[in-house]
Coordinates of C-alpha atoms in Angstrom, one line a residue:
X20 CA -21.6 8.3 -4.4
X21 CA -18.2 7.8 -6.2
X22 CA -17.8 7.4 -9.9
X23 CA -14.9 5.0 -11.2
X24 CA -13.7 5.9 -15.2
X25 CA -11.1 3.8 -17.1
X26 CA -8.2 5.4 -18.6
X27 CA -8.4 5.2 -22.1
X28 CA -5.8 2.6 -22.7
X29 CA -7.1 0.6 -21.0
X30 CA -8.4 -0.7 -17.4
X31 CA -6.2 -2.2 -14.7
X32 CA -2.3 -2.5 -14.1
X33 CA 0.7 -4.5 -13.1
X34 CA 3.7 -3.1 -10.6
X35 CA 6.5 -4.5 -12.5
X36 CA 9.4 -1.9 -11.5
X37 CA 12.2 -4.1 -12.8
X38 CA 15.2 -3.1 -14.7
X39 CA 15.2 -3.7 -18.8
X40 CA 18.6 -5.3 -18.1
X41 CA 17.3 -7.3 -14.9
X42 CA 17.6 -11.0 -16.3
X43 CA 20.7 -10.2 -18.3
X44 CA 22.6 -8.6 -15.2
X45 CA 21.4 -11.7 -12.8
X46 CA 22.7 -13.8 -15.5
X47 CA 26.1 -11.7 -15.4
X48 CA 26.7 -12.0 -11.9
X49 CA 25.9 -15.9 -11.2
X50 CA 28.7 -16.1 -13.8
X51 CA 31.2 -14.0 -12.0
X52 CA 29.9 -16.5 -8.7
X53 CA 30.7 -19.6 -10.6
X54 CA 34.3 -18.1 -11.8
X55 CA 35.3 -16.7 -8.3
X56 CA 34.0 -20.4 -6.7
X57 CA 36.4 -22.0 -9.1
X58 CA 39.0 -20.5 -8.1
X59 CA 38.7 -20.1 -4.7
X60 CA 38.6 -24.0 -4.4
X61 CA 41.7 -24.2 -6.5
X62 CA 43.7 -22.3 -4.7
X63 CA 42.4 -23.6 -1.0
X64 CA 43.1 -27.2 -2.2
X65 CA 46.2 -26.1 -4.1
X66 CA 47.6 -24.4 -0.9
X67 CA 46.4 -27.4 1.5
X68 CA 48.2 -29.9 -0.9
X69 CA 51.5 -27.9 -1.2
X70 CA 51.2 -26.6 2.1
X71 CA 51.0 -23.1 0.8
X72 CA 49.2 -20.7 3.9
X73 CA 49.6 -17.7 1.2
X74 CA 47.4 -19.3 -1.4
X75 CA 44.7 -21.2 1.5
X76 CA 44.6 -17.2 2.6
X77 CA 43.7 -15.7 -1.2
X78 CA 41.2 -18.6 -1.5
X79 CA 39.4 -17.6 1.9
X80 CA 39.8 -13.7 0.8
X81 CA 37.8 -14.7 -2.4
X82 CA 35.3 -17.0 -0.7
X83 CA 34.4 -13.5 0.9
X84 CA 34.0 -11.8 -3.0
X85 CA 31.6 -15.0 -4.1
X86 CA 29.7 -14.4 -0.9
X87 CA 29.1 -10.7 -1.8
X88 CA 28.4 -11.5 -5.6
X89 CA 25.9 -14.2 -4.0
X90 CA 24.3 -11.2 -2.9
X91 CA 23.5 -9.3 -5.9
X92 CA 22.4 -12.9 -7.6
X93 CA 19.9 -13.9 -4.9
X94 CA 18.4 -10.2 -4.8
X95 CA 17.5 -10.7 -8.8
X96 CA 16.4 -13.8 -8.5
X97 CA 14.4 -12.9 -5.6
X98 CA 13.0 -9.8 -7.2
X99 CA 12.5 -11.4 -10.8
X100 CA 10.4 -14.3 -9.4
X101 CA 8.0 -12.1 -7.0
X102 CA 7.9 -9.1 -9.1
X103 CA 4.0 -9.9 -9.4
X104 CA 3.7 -10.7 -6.0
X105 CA 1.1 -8.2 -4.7
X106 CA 2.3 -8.1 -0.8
X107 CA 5.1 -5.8 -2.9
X108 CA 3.2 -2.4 -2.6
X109 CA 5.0 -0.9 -5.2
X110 CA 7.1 -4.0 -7.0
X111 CA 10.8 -5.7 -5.9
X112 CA 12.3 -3.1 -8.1
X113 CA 13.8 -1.7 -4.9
X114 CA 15.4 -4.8 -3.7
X115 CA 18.7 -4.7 -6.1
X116 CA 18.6 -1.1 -3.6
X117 CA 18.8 -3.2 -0.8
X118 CA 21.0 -5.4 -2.0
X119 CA 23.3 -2.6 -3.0
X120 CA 23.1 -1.1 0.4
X121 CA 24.4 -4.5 2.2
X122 CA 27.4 -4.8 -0.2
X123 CA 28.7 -1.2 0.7
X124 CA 28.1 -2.3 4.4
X125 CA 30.5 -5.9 3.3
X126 CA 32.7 -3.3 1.5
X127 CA 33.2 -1.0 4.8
X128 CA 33.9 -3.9 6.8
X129 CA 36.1 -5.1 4.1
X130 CA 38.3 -1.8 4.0
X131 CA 38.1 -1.5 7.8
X132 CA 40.0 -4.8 8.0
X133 CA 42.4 -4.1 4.9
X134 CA 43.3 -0.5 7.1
X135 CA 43.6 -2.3 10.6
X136 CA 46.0 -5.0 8.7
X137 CA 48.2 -2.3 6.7
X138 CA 48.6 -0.3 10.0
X139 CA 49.5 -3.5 12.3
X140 CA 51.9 -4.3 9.9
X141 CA 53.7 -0.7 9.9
X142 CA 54.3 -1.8 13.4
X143 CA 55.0 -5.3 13.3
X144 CA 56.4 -6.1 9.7
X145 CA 56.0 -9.8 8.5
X146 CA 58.2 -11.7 6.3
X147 CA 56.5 -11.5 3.1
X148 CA 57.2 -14.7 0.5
X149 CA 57.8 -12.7 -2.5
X150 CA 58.0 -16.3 -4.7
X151 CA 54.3 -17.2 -3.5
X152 CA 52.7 -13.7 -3.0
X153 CA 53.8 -12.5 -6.5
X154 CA 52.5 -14.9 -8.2
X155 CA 49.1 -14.9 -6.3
X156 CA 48.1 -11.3 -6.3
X157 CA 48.3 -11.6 -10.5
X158 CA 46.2 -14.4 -10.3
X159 CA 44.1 -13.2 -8.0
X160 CA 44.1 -9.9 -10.8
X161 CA 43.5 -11.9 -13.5
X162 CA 40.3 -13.2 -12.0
X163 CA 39.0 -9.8 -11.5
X164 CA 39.7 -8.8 -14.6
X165 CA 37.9 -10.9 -15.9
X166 CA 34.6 -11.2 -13.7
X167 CA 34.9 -7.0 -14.5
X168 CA 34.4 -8.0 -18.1
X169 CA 31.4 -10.1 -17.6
X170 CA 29.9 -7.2 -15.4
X171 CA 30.7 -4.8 -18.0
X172 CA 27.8 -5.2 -20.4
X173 CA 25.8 -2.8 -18.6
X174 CA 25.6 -2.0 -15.0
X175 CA 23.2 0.7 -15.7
X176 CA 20.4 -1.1 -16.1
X177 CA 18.6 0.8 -19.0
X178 CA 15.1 0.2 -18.2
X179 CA 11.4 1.3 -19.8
X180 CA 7.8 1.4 -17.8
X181 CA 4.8 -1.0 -18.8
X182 CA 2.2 0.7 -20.7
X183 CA -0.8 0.0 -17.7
X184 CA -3.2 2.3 -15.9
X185 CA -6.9 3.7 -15.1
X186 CA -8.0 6.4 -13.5
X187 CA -11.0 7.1 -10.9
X188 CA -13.0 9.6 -9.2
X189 CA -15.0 10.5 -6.6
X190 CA -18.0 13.0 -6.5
X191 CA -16.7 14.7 -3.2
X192 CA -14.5 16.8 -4.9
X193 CA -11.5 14.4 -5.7
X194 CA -10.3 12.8 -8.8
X195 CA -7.7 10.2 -8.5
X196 CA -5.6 8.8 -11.6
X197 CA -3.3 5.8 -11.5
X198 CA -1.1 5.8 -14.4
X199 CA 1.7 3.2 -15.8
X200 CA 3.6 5.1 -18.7
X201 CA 6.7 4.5 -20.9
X202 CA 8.6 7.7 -20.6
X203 CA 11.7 8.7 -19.5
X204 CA 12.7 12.6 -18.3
X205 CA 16.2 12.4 -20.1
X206 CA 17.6 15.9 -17.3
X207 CA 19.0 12.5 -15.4
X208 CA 19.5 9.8 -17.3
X209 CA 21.9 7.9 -15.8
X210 CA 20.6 8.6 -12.0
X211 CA 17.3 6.8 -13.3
X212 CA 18.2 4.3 -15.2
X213 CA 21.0 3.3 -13.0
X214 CA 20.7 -0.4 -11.2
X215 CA 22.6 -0.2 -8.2
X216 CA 22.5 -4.3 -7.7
X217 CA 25.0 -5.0 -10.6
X218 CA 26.6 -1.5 -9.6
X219 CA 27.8 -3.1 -6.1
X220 CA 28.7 -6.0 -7.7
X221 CA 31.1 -3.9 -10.4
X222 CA 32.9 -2.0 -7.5
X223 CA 33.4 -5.3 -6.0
X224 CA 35.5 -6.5 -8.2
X225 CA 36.9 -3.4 -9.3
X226 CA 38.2 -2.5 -5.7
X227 CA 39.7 -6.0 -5.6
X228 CA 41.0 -5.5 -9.1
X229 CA 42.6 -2.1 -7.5
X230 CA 44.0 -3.7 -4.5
X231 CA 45.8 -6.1 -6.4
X232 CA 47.0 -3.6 -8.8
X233 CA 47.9 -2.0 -5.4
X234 CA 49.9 -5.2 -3.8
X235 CA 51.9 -6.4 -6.9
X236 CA 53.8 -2.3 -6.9
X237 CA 54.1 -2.9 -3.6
X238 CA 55.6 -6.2 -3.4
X239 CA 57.6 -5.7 -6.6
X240 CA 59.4 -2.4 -4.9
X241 CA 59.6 -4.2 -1.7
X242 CA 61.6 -6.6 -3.4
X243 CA 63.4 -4.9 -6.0
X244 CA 64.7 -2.0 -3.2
X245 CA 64.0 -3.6 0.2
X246 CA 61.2 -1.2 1.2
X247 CA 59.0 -3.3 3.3
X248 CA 57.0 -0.6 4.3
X249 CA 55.5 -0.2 0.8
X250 CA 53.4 -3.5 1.1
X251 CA 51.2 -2.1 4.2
X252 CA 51.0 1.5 2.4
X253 CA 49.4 -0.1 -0.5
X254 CA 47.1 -1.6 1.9
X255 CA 46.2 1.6 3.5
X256 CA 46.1 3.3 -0.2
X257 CA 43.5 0.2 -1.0
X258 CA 41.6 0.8 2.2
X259 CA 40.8 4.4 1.9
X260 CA 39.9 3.7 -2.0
X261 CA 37.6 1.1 -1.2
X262 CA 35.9 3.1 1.7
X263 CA 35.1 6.2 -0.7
X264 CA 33.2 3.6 -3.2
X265 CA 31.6 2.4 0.0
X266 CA 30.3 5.4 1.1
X267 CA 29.0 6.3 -2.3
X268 CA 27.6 3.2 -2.8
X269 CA 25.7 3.5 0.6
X270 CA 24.5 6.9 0.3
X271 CA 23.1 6.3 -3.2
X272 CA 20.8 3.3 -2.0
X273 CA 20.3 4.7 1.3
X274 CA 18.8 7.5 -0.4
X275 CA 16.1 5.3 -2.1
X276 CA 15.5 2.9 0.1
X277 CA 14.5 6.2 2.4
X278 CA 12.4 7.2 -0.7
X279 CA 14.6 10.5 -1.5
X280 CA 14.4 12.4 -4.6
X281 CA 17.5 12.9 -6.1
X282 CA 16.0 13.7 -9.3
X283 CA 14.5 17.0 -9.0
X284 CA 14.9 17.7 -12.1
X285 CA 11.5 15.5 -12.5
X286 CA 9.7 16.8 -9.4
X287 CA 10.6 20.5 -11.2
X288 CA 9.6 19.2 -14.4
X289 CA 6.3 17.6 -13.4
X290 CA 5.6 20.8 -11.0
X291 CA 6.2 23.2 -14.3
X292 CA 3.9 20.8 -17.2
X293 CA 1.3 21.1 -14.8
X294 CA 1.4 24.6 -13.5
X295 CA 1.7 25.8 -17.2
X296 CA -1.6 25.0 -18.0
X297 CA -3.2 27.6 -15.2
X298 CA -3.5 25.1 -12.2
X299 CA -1.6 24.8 -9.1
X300 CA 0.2 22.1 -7.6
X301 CA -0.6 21.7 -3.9
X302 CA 1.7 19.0 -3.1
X303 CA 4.1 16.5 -5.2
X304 CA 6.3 13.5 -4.1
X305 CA 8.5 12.0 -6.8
X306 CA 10.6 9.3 -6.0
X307 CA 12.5 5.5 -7.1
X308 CA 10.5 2.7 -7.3
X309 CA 13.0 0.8 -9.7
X310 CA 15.7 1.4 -12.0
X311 CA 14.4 3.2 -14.9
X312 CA 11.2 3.4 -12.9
X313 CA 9.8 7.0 -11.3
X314 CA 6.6 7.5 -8.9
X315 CA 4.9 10.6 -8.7
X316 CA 1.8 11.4 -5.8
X317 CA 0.6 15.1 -6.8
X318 CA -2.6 17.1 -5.9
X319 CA -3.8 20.0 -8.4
X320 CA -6.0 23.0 -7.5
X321 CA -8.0 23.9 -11.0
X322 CA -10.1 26.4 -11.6
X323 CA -11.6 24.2 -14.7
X324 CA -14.4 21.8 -13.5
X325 CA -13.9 20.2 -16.8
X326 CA -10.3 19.3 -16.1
X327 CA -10.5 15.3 -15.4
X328 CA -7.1 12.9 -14.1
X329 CA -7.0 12.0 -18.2
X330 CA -6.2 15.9 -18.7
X331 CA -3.1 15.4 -16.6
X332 CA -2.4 12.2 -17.7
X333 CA -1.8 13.0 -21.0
X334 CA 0.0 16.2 -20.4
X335 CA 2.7 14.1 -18.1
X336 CA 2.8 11.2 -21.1
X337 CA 6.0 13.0 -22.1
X338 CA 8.0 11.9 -18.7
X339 CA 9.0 8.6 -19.8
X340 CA 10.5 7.9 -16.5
X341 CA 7.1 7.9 -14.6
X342 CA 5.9 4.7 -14.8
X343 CA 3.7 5.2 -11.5
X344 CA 1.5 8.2 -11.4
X345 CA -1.5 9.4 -9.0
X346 CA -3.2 12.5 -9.4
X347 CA -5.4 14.0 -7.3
X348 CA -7.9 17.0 -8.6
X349 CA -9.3 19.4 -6.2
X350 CA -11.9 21.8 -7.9
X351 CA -13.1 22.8 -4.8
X352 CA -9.5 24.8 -3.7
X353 CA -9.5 26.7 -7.5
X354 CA -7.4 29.9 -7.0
X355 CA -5.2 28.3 -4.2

């Protein structure tokens, strides 16, 4: 015989992880698409009518930065239009994670073959058309500057939970609750609210902002003192600073997509709201399920039969970052 109660605010929920910032970020970054696509067919018809291989070769490199942007813009379009899809366990919040995950992969590759082309030319040096490159690597910066202006609204991704939830129990010595809050645990802020989708998208163009920062010292002392060698150095300066954002990038939404805490500020949090009121967590999971958006899994030993999932619910209100929670009561195991 099981018994099923309703929260008090009410019966039934959605799984809507999605950032706050979600429409406004997908917004951001088909605009940066559209920008980088303009120019990249300018400058490959450009260079094919003046028969300029320098400027077909910057149009191909940012066909490859629309390509990753395309990315991030399909992953929030994706996730906004099957956020209520219910074969999504726990929502698409996740997917801008994903998404994130396979730009640092594009970005490894990317500074892979920036480092094998520096270090080939150390070896074999080119004739570089300082008229033509010049000219091309401040375009080029130009365009990033300004697709990192468009993603510079906020590629956090400040998010809140939907107010949802209800709670039931079973006579056999269980009580589950399911509970959608709107609270945050501020120990972490940006960690939690953070959207990694537009984040990928950000270092994108900021690491080919960088590299052209990089090339235009490099050709400008080539030319100015003769020193060839500084053209490939900046490239294998560029390389190595693109790599560490990579890697960052990578193990930040490996970490979620693997479902690891890196908040345990909350986990501590949650452990301590509950164990100050005389019961005794037996187990807890805390992890991402969204940006903004926390999920907590935790079984309590009480020694107060009168102690239902509402009890907890209300004393883990405060968390406004757990917009998921399941609680599991175990009156039986009192004194664990």
């Amino acid at each position: 015989m099981s018994r099923f109660e309703d929260a008090a605010f009410g019966a039934g929920h959605d799984h809507i992880f999605l950032g706050a910032a979600h429409e406004d970020n997908e917004r951001r970054t088909w605009m940066v698409i559209a920008l980088c696509s303009a120019m990249m067919v300018a400058e490959i018809v450009g260079g094919s009518l003046f028969g300029s291989l320098a400027l077909v070769a910057d149009g191909l490199h940012m066909s490859t930065h629309a390509g990753a942007m395309l990315i991030a813009a399909l992953a929030y379009t994706y996730a906004r239009r099957h956020a209520s899809d219910s074969r999504f366990v726990f929502g698409t919040g996740k997917l801008g994670d994903l998404a994130g995950f396979t730009s640092a992969i594009v970005l490894a590759m990317i500074a892979l073959l920036i480092g094998y082309e520096a270090v080939s030319r150390f070896f074999s040096p080119v004739r570089i058309h300082f008229g033509q490159a010049i000219p091309i690597a401040v375009l080029g910066l130009l365009v990033n500057l300004a697709s990192i202006w468009l993603l510079s609204g906020d590629h956090h991704g400040h998010s809140h939970g939907h107010s949802h939830g209800h709670s039931h129990g079973h006579s056999h010595g269980h009580d589950h609750d399911h509970d959608h809050g709107d609270e945050h645990d501020h120990g972490d802020e940006a960690q939690l609210h953070r959207d990694h989708n537009i984040r990928s998208a950000y270092i994108h163009v900021i690491a080919d902002a960088a590299v052209s920062v990089l090339a235009i010292i490099g050709l400008l002392l080539a030319r100015a003192f003769g020193w060839l060698w500084m053209d490939p150095l900046a490239g294998v300066i560029g390389a190595l600073v693109i790599a560490n954002w990579s890697w960052g990038l990578m193990r930040d939404t490996g970490g979620i997509l693997l479902d690891m805490n890196a908040d345990r500020r909350m986990a501590d949090n949650v452990r301590h709201v509950i164990e100050d009121n005389g019961d005794t967590v037996l187990d807890l999971h805390v992890w991402r399920i969204g940006p903004g958006h926390m999920s907590a899994v935790v079984s309590v030993g009480t020694r107060d039969a009168q102690r239902k999932p509402s009890f907890y619910h209300a004393a883990l209100k405060r968390f406004e970052g757990l917009s998921h929670v399941t609680v599991e009561v175990n009156p039986a195991v009192a004194g664990v």
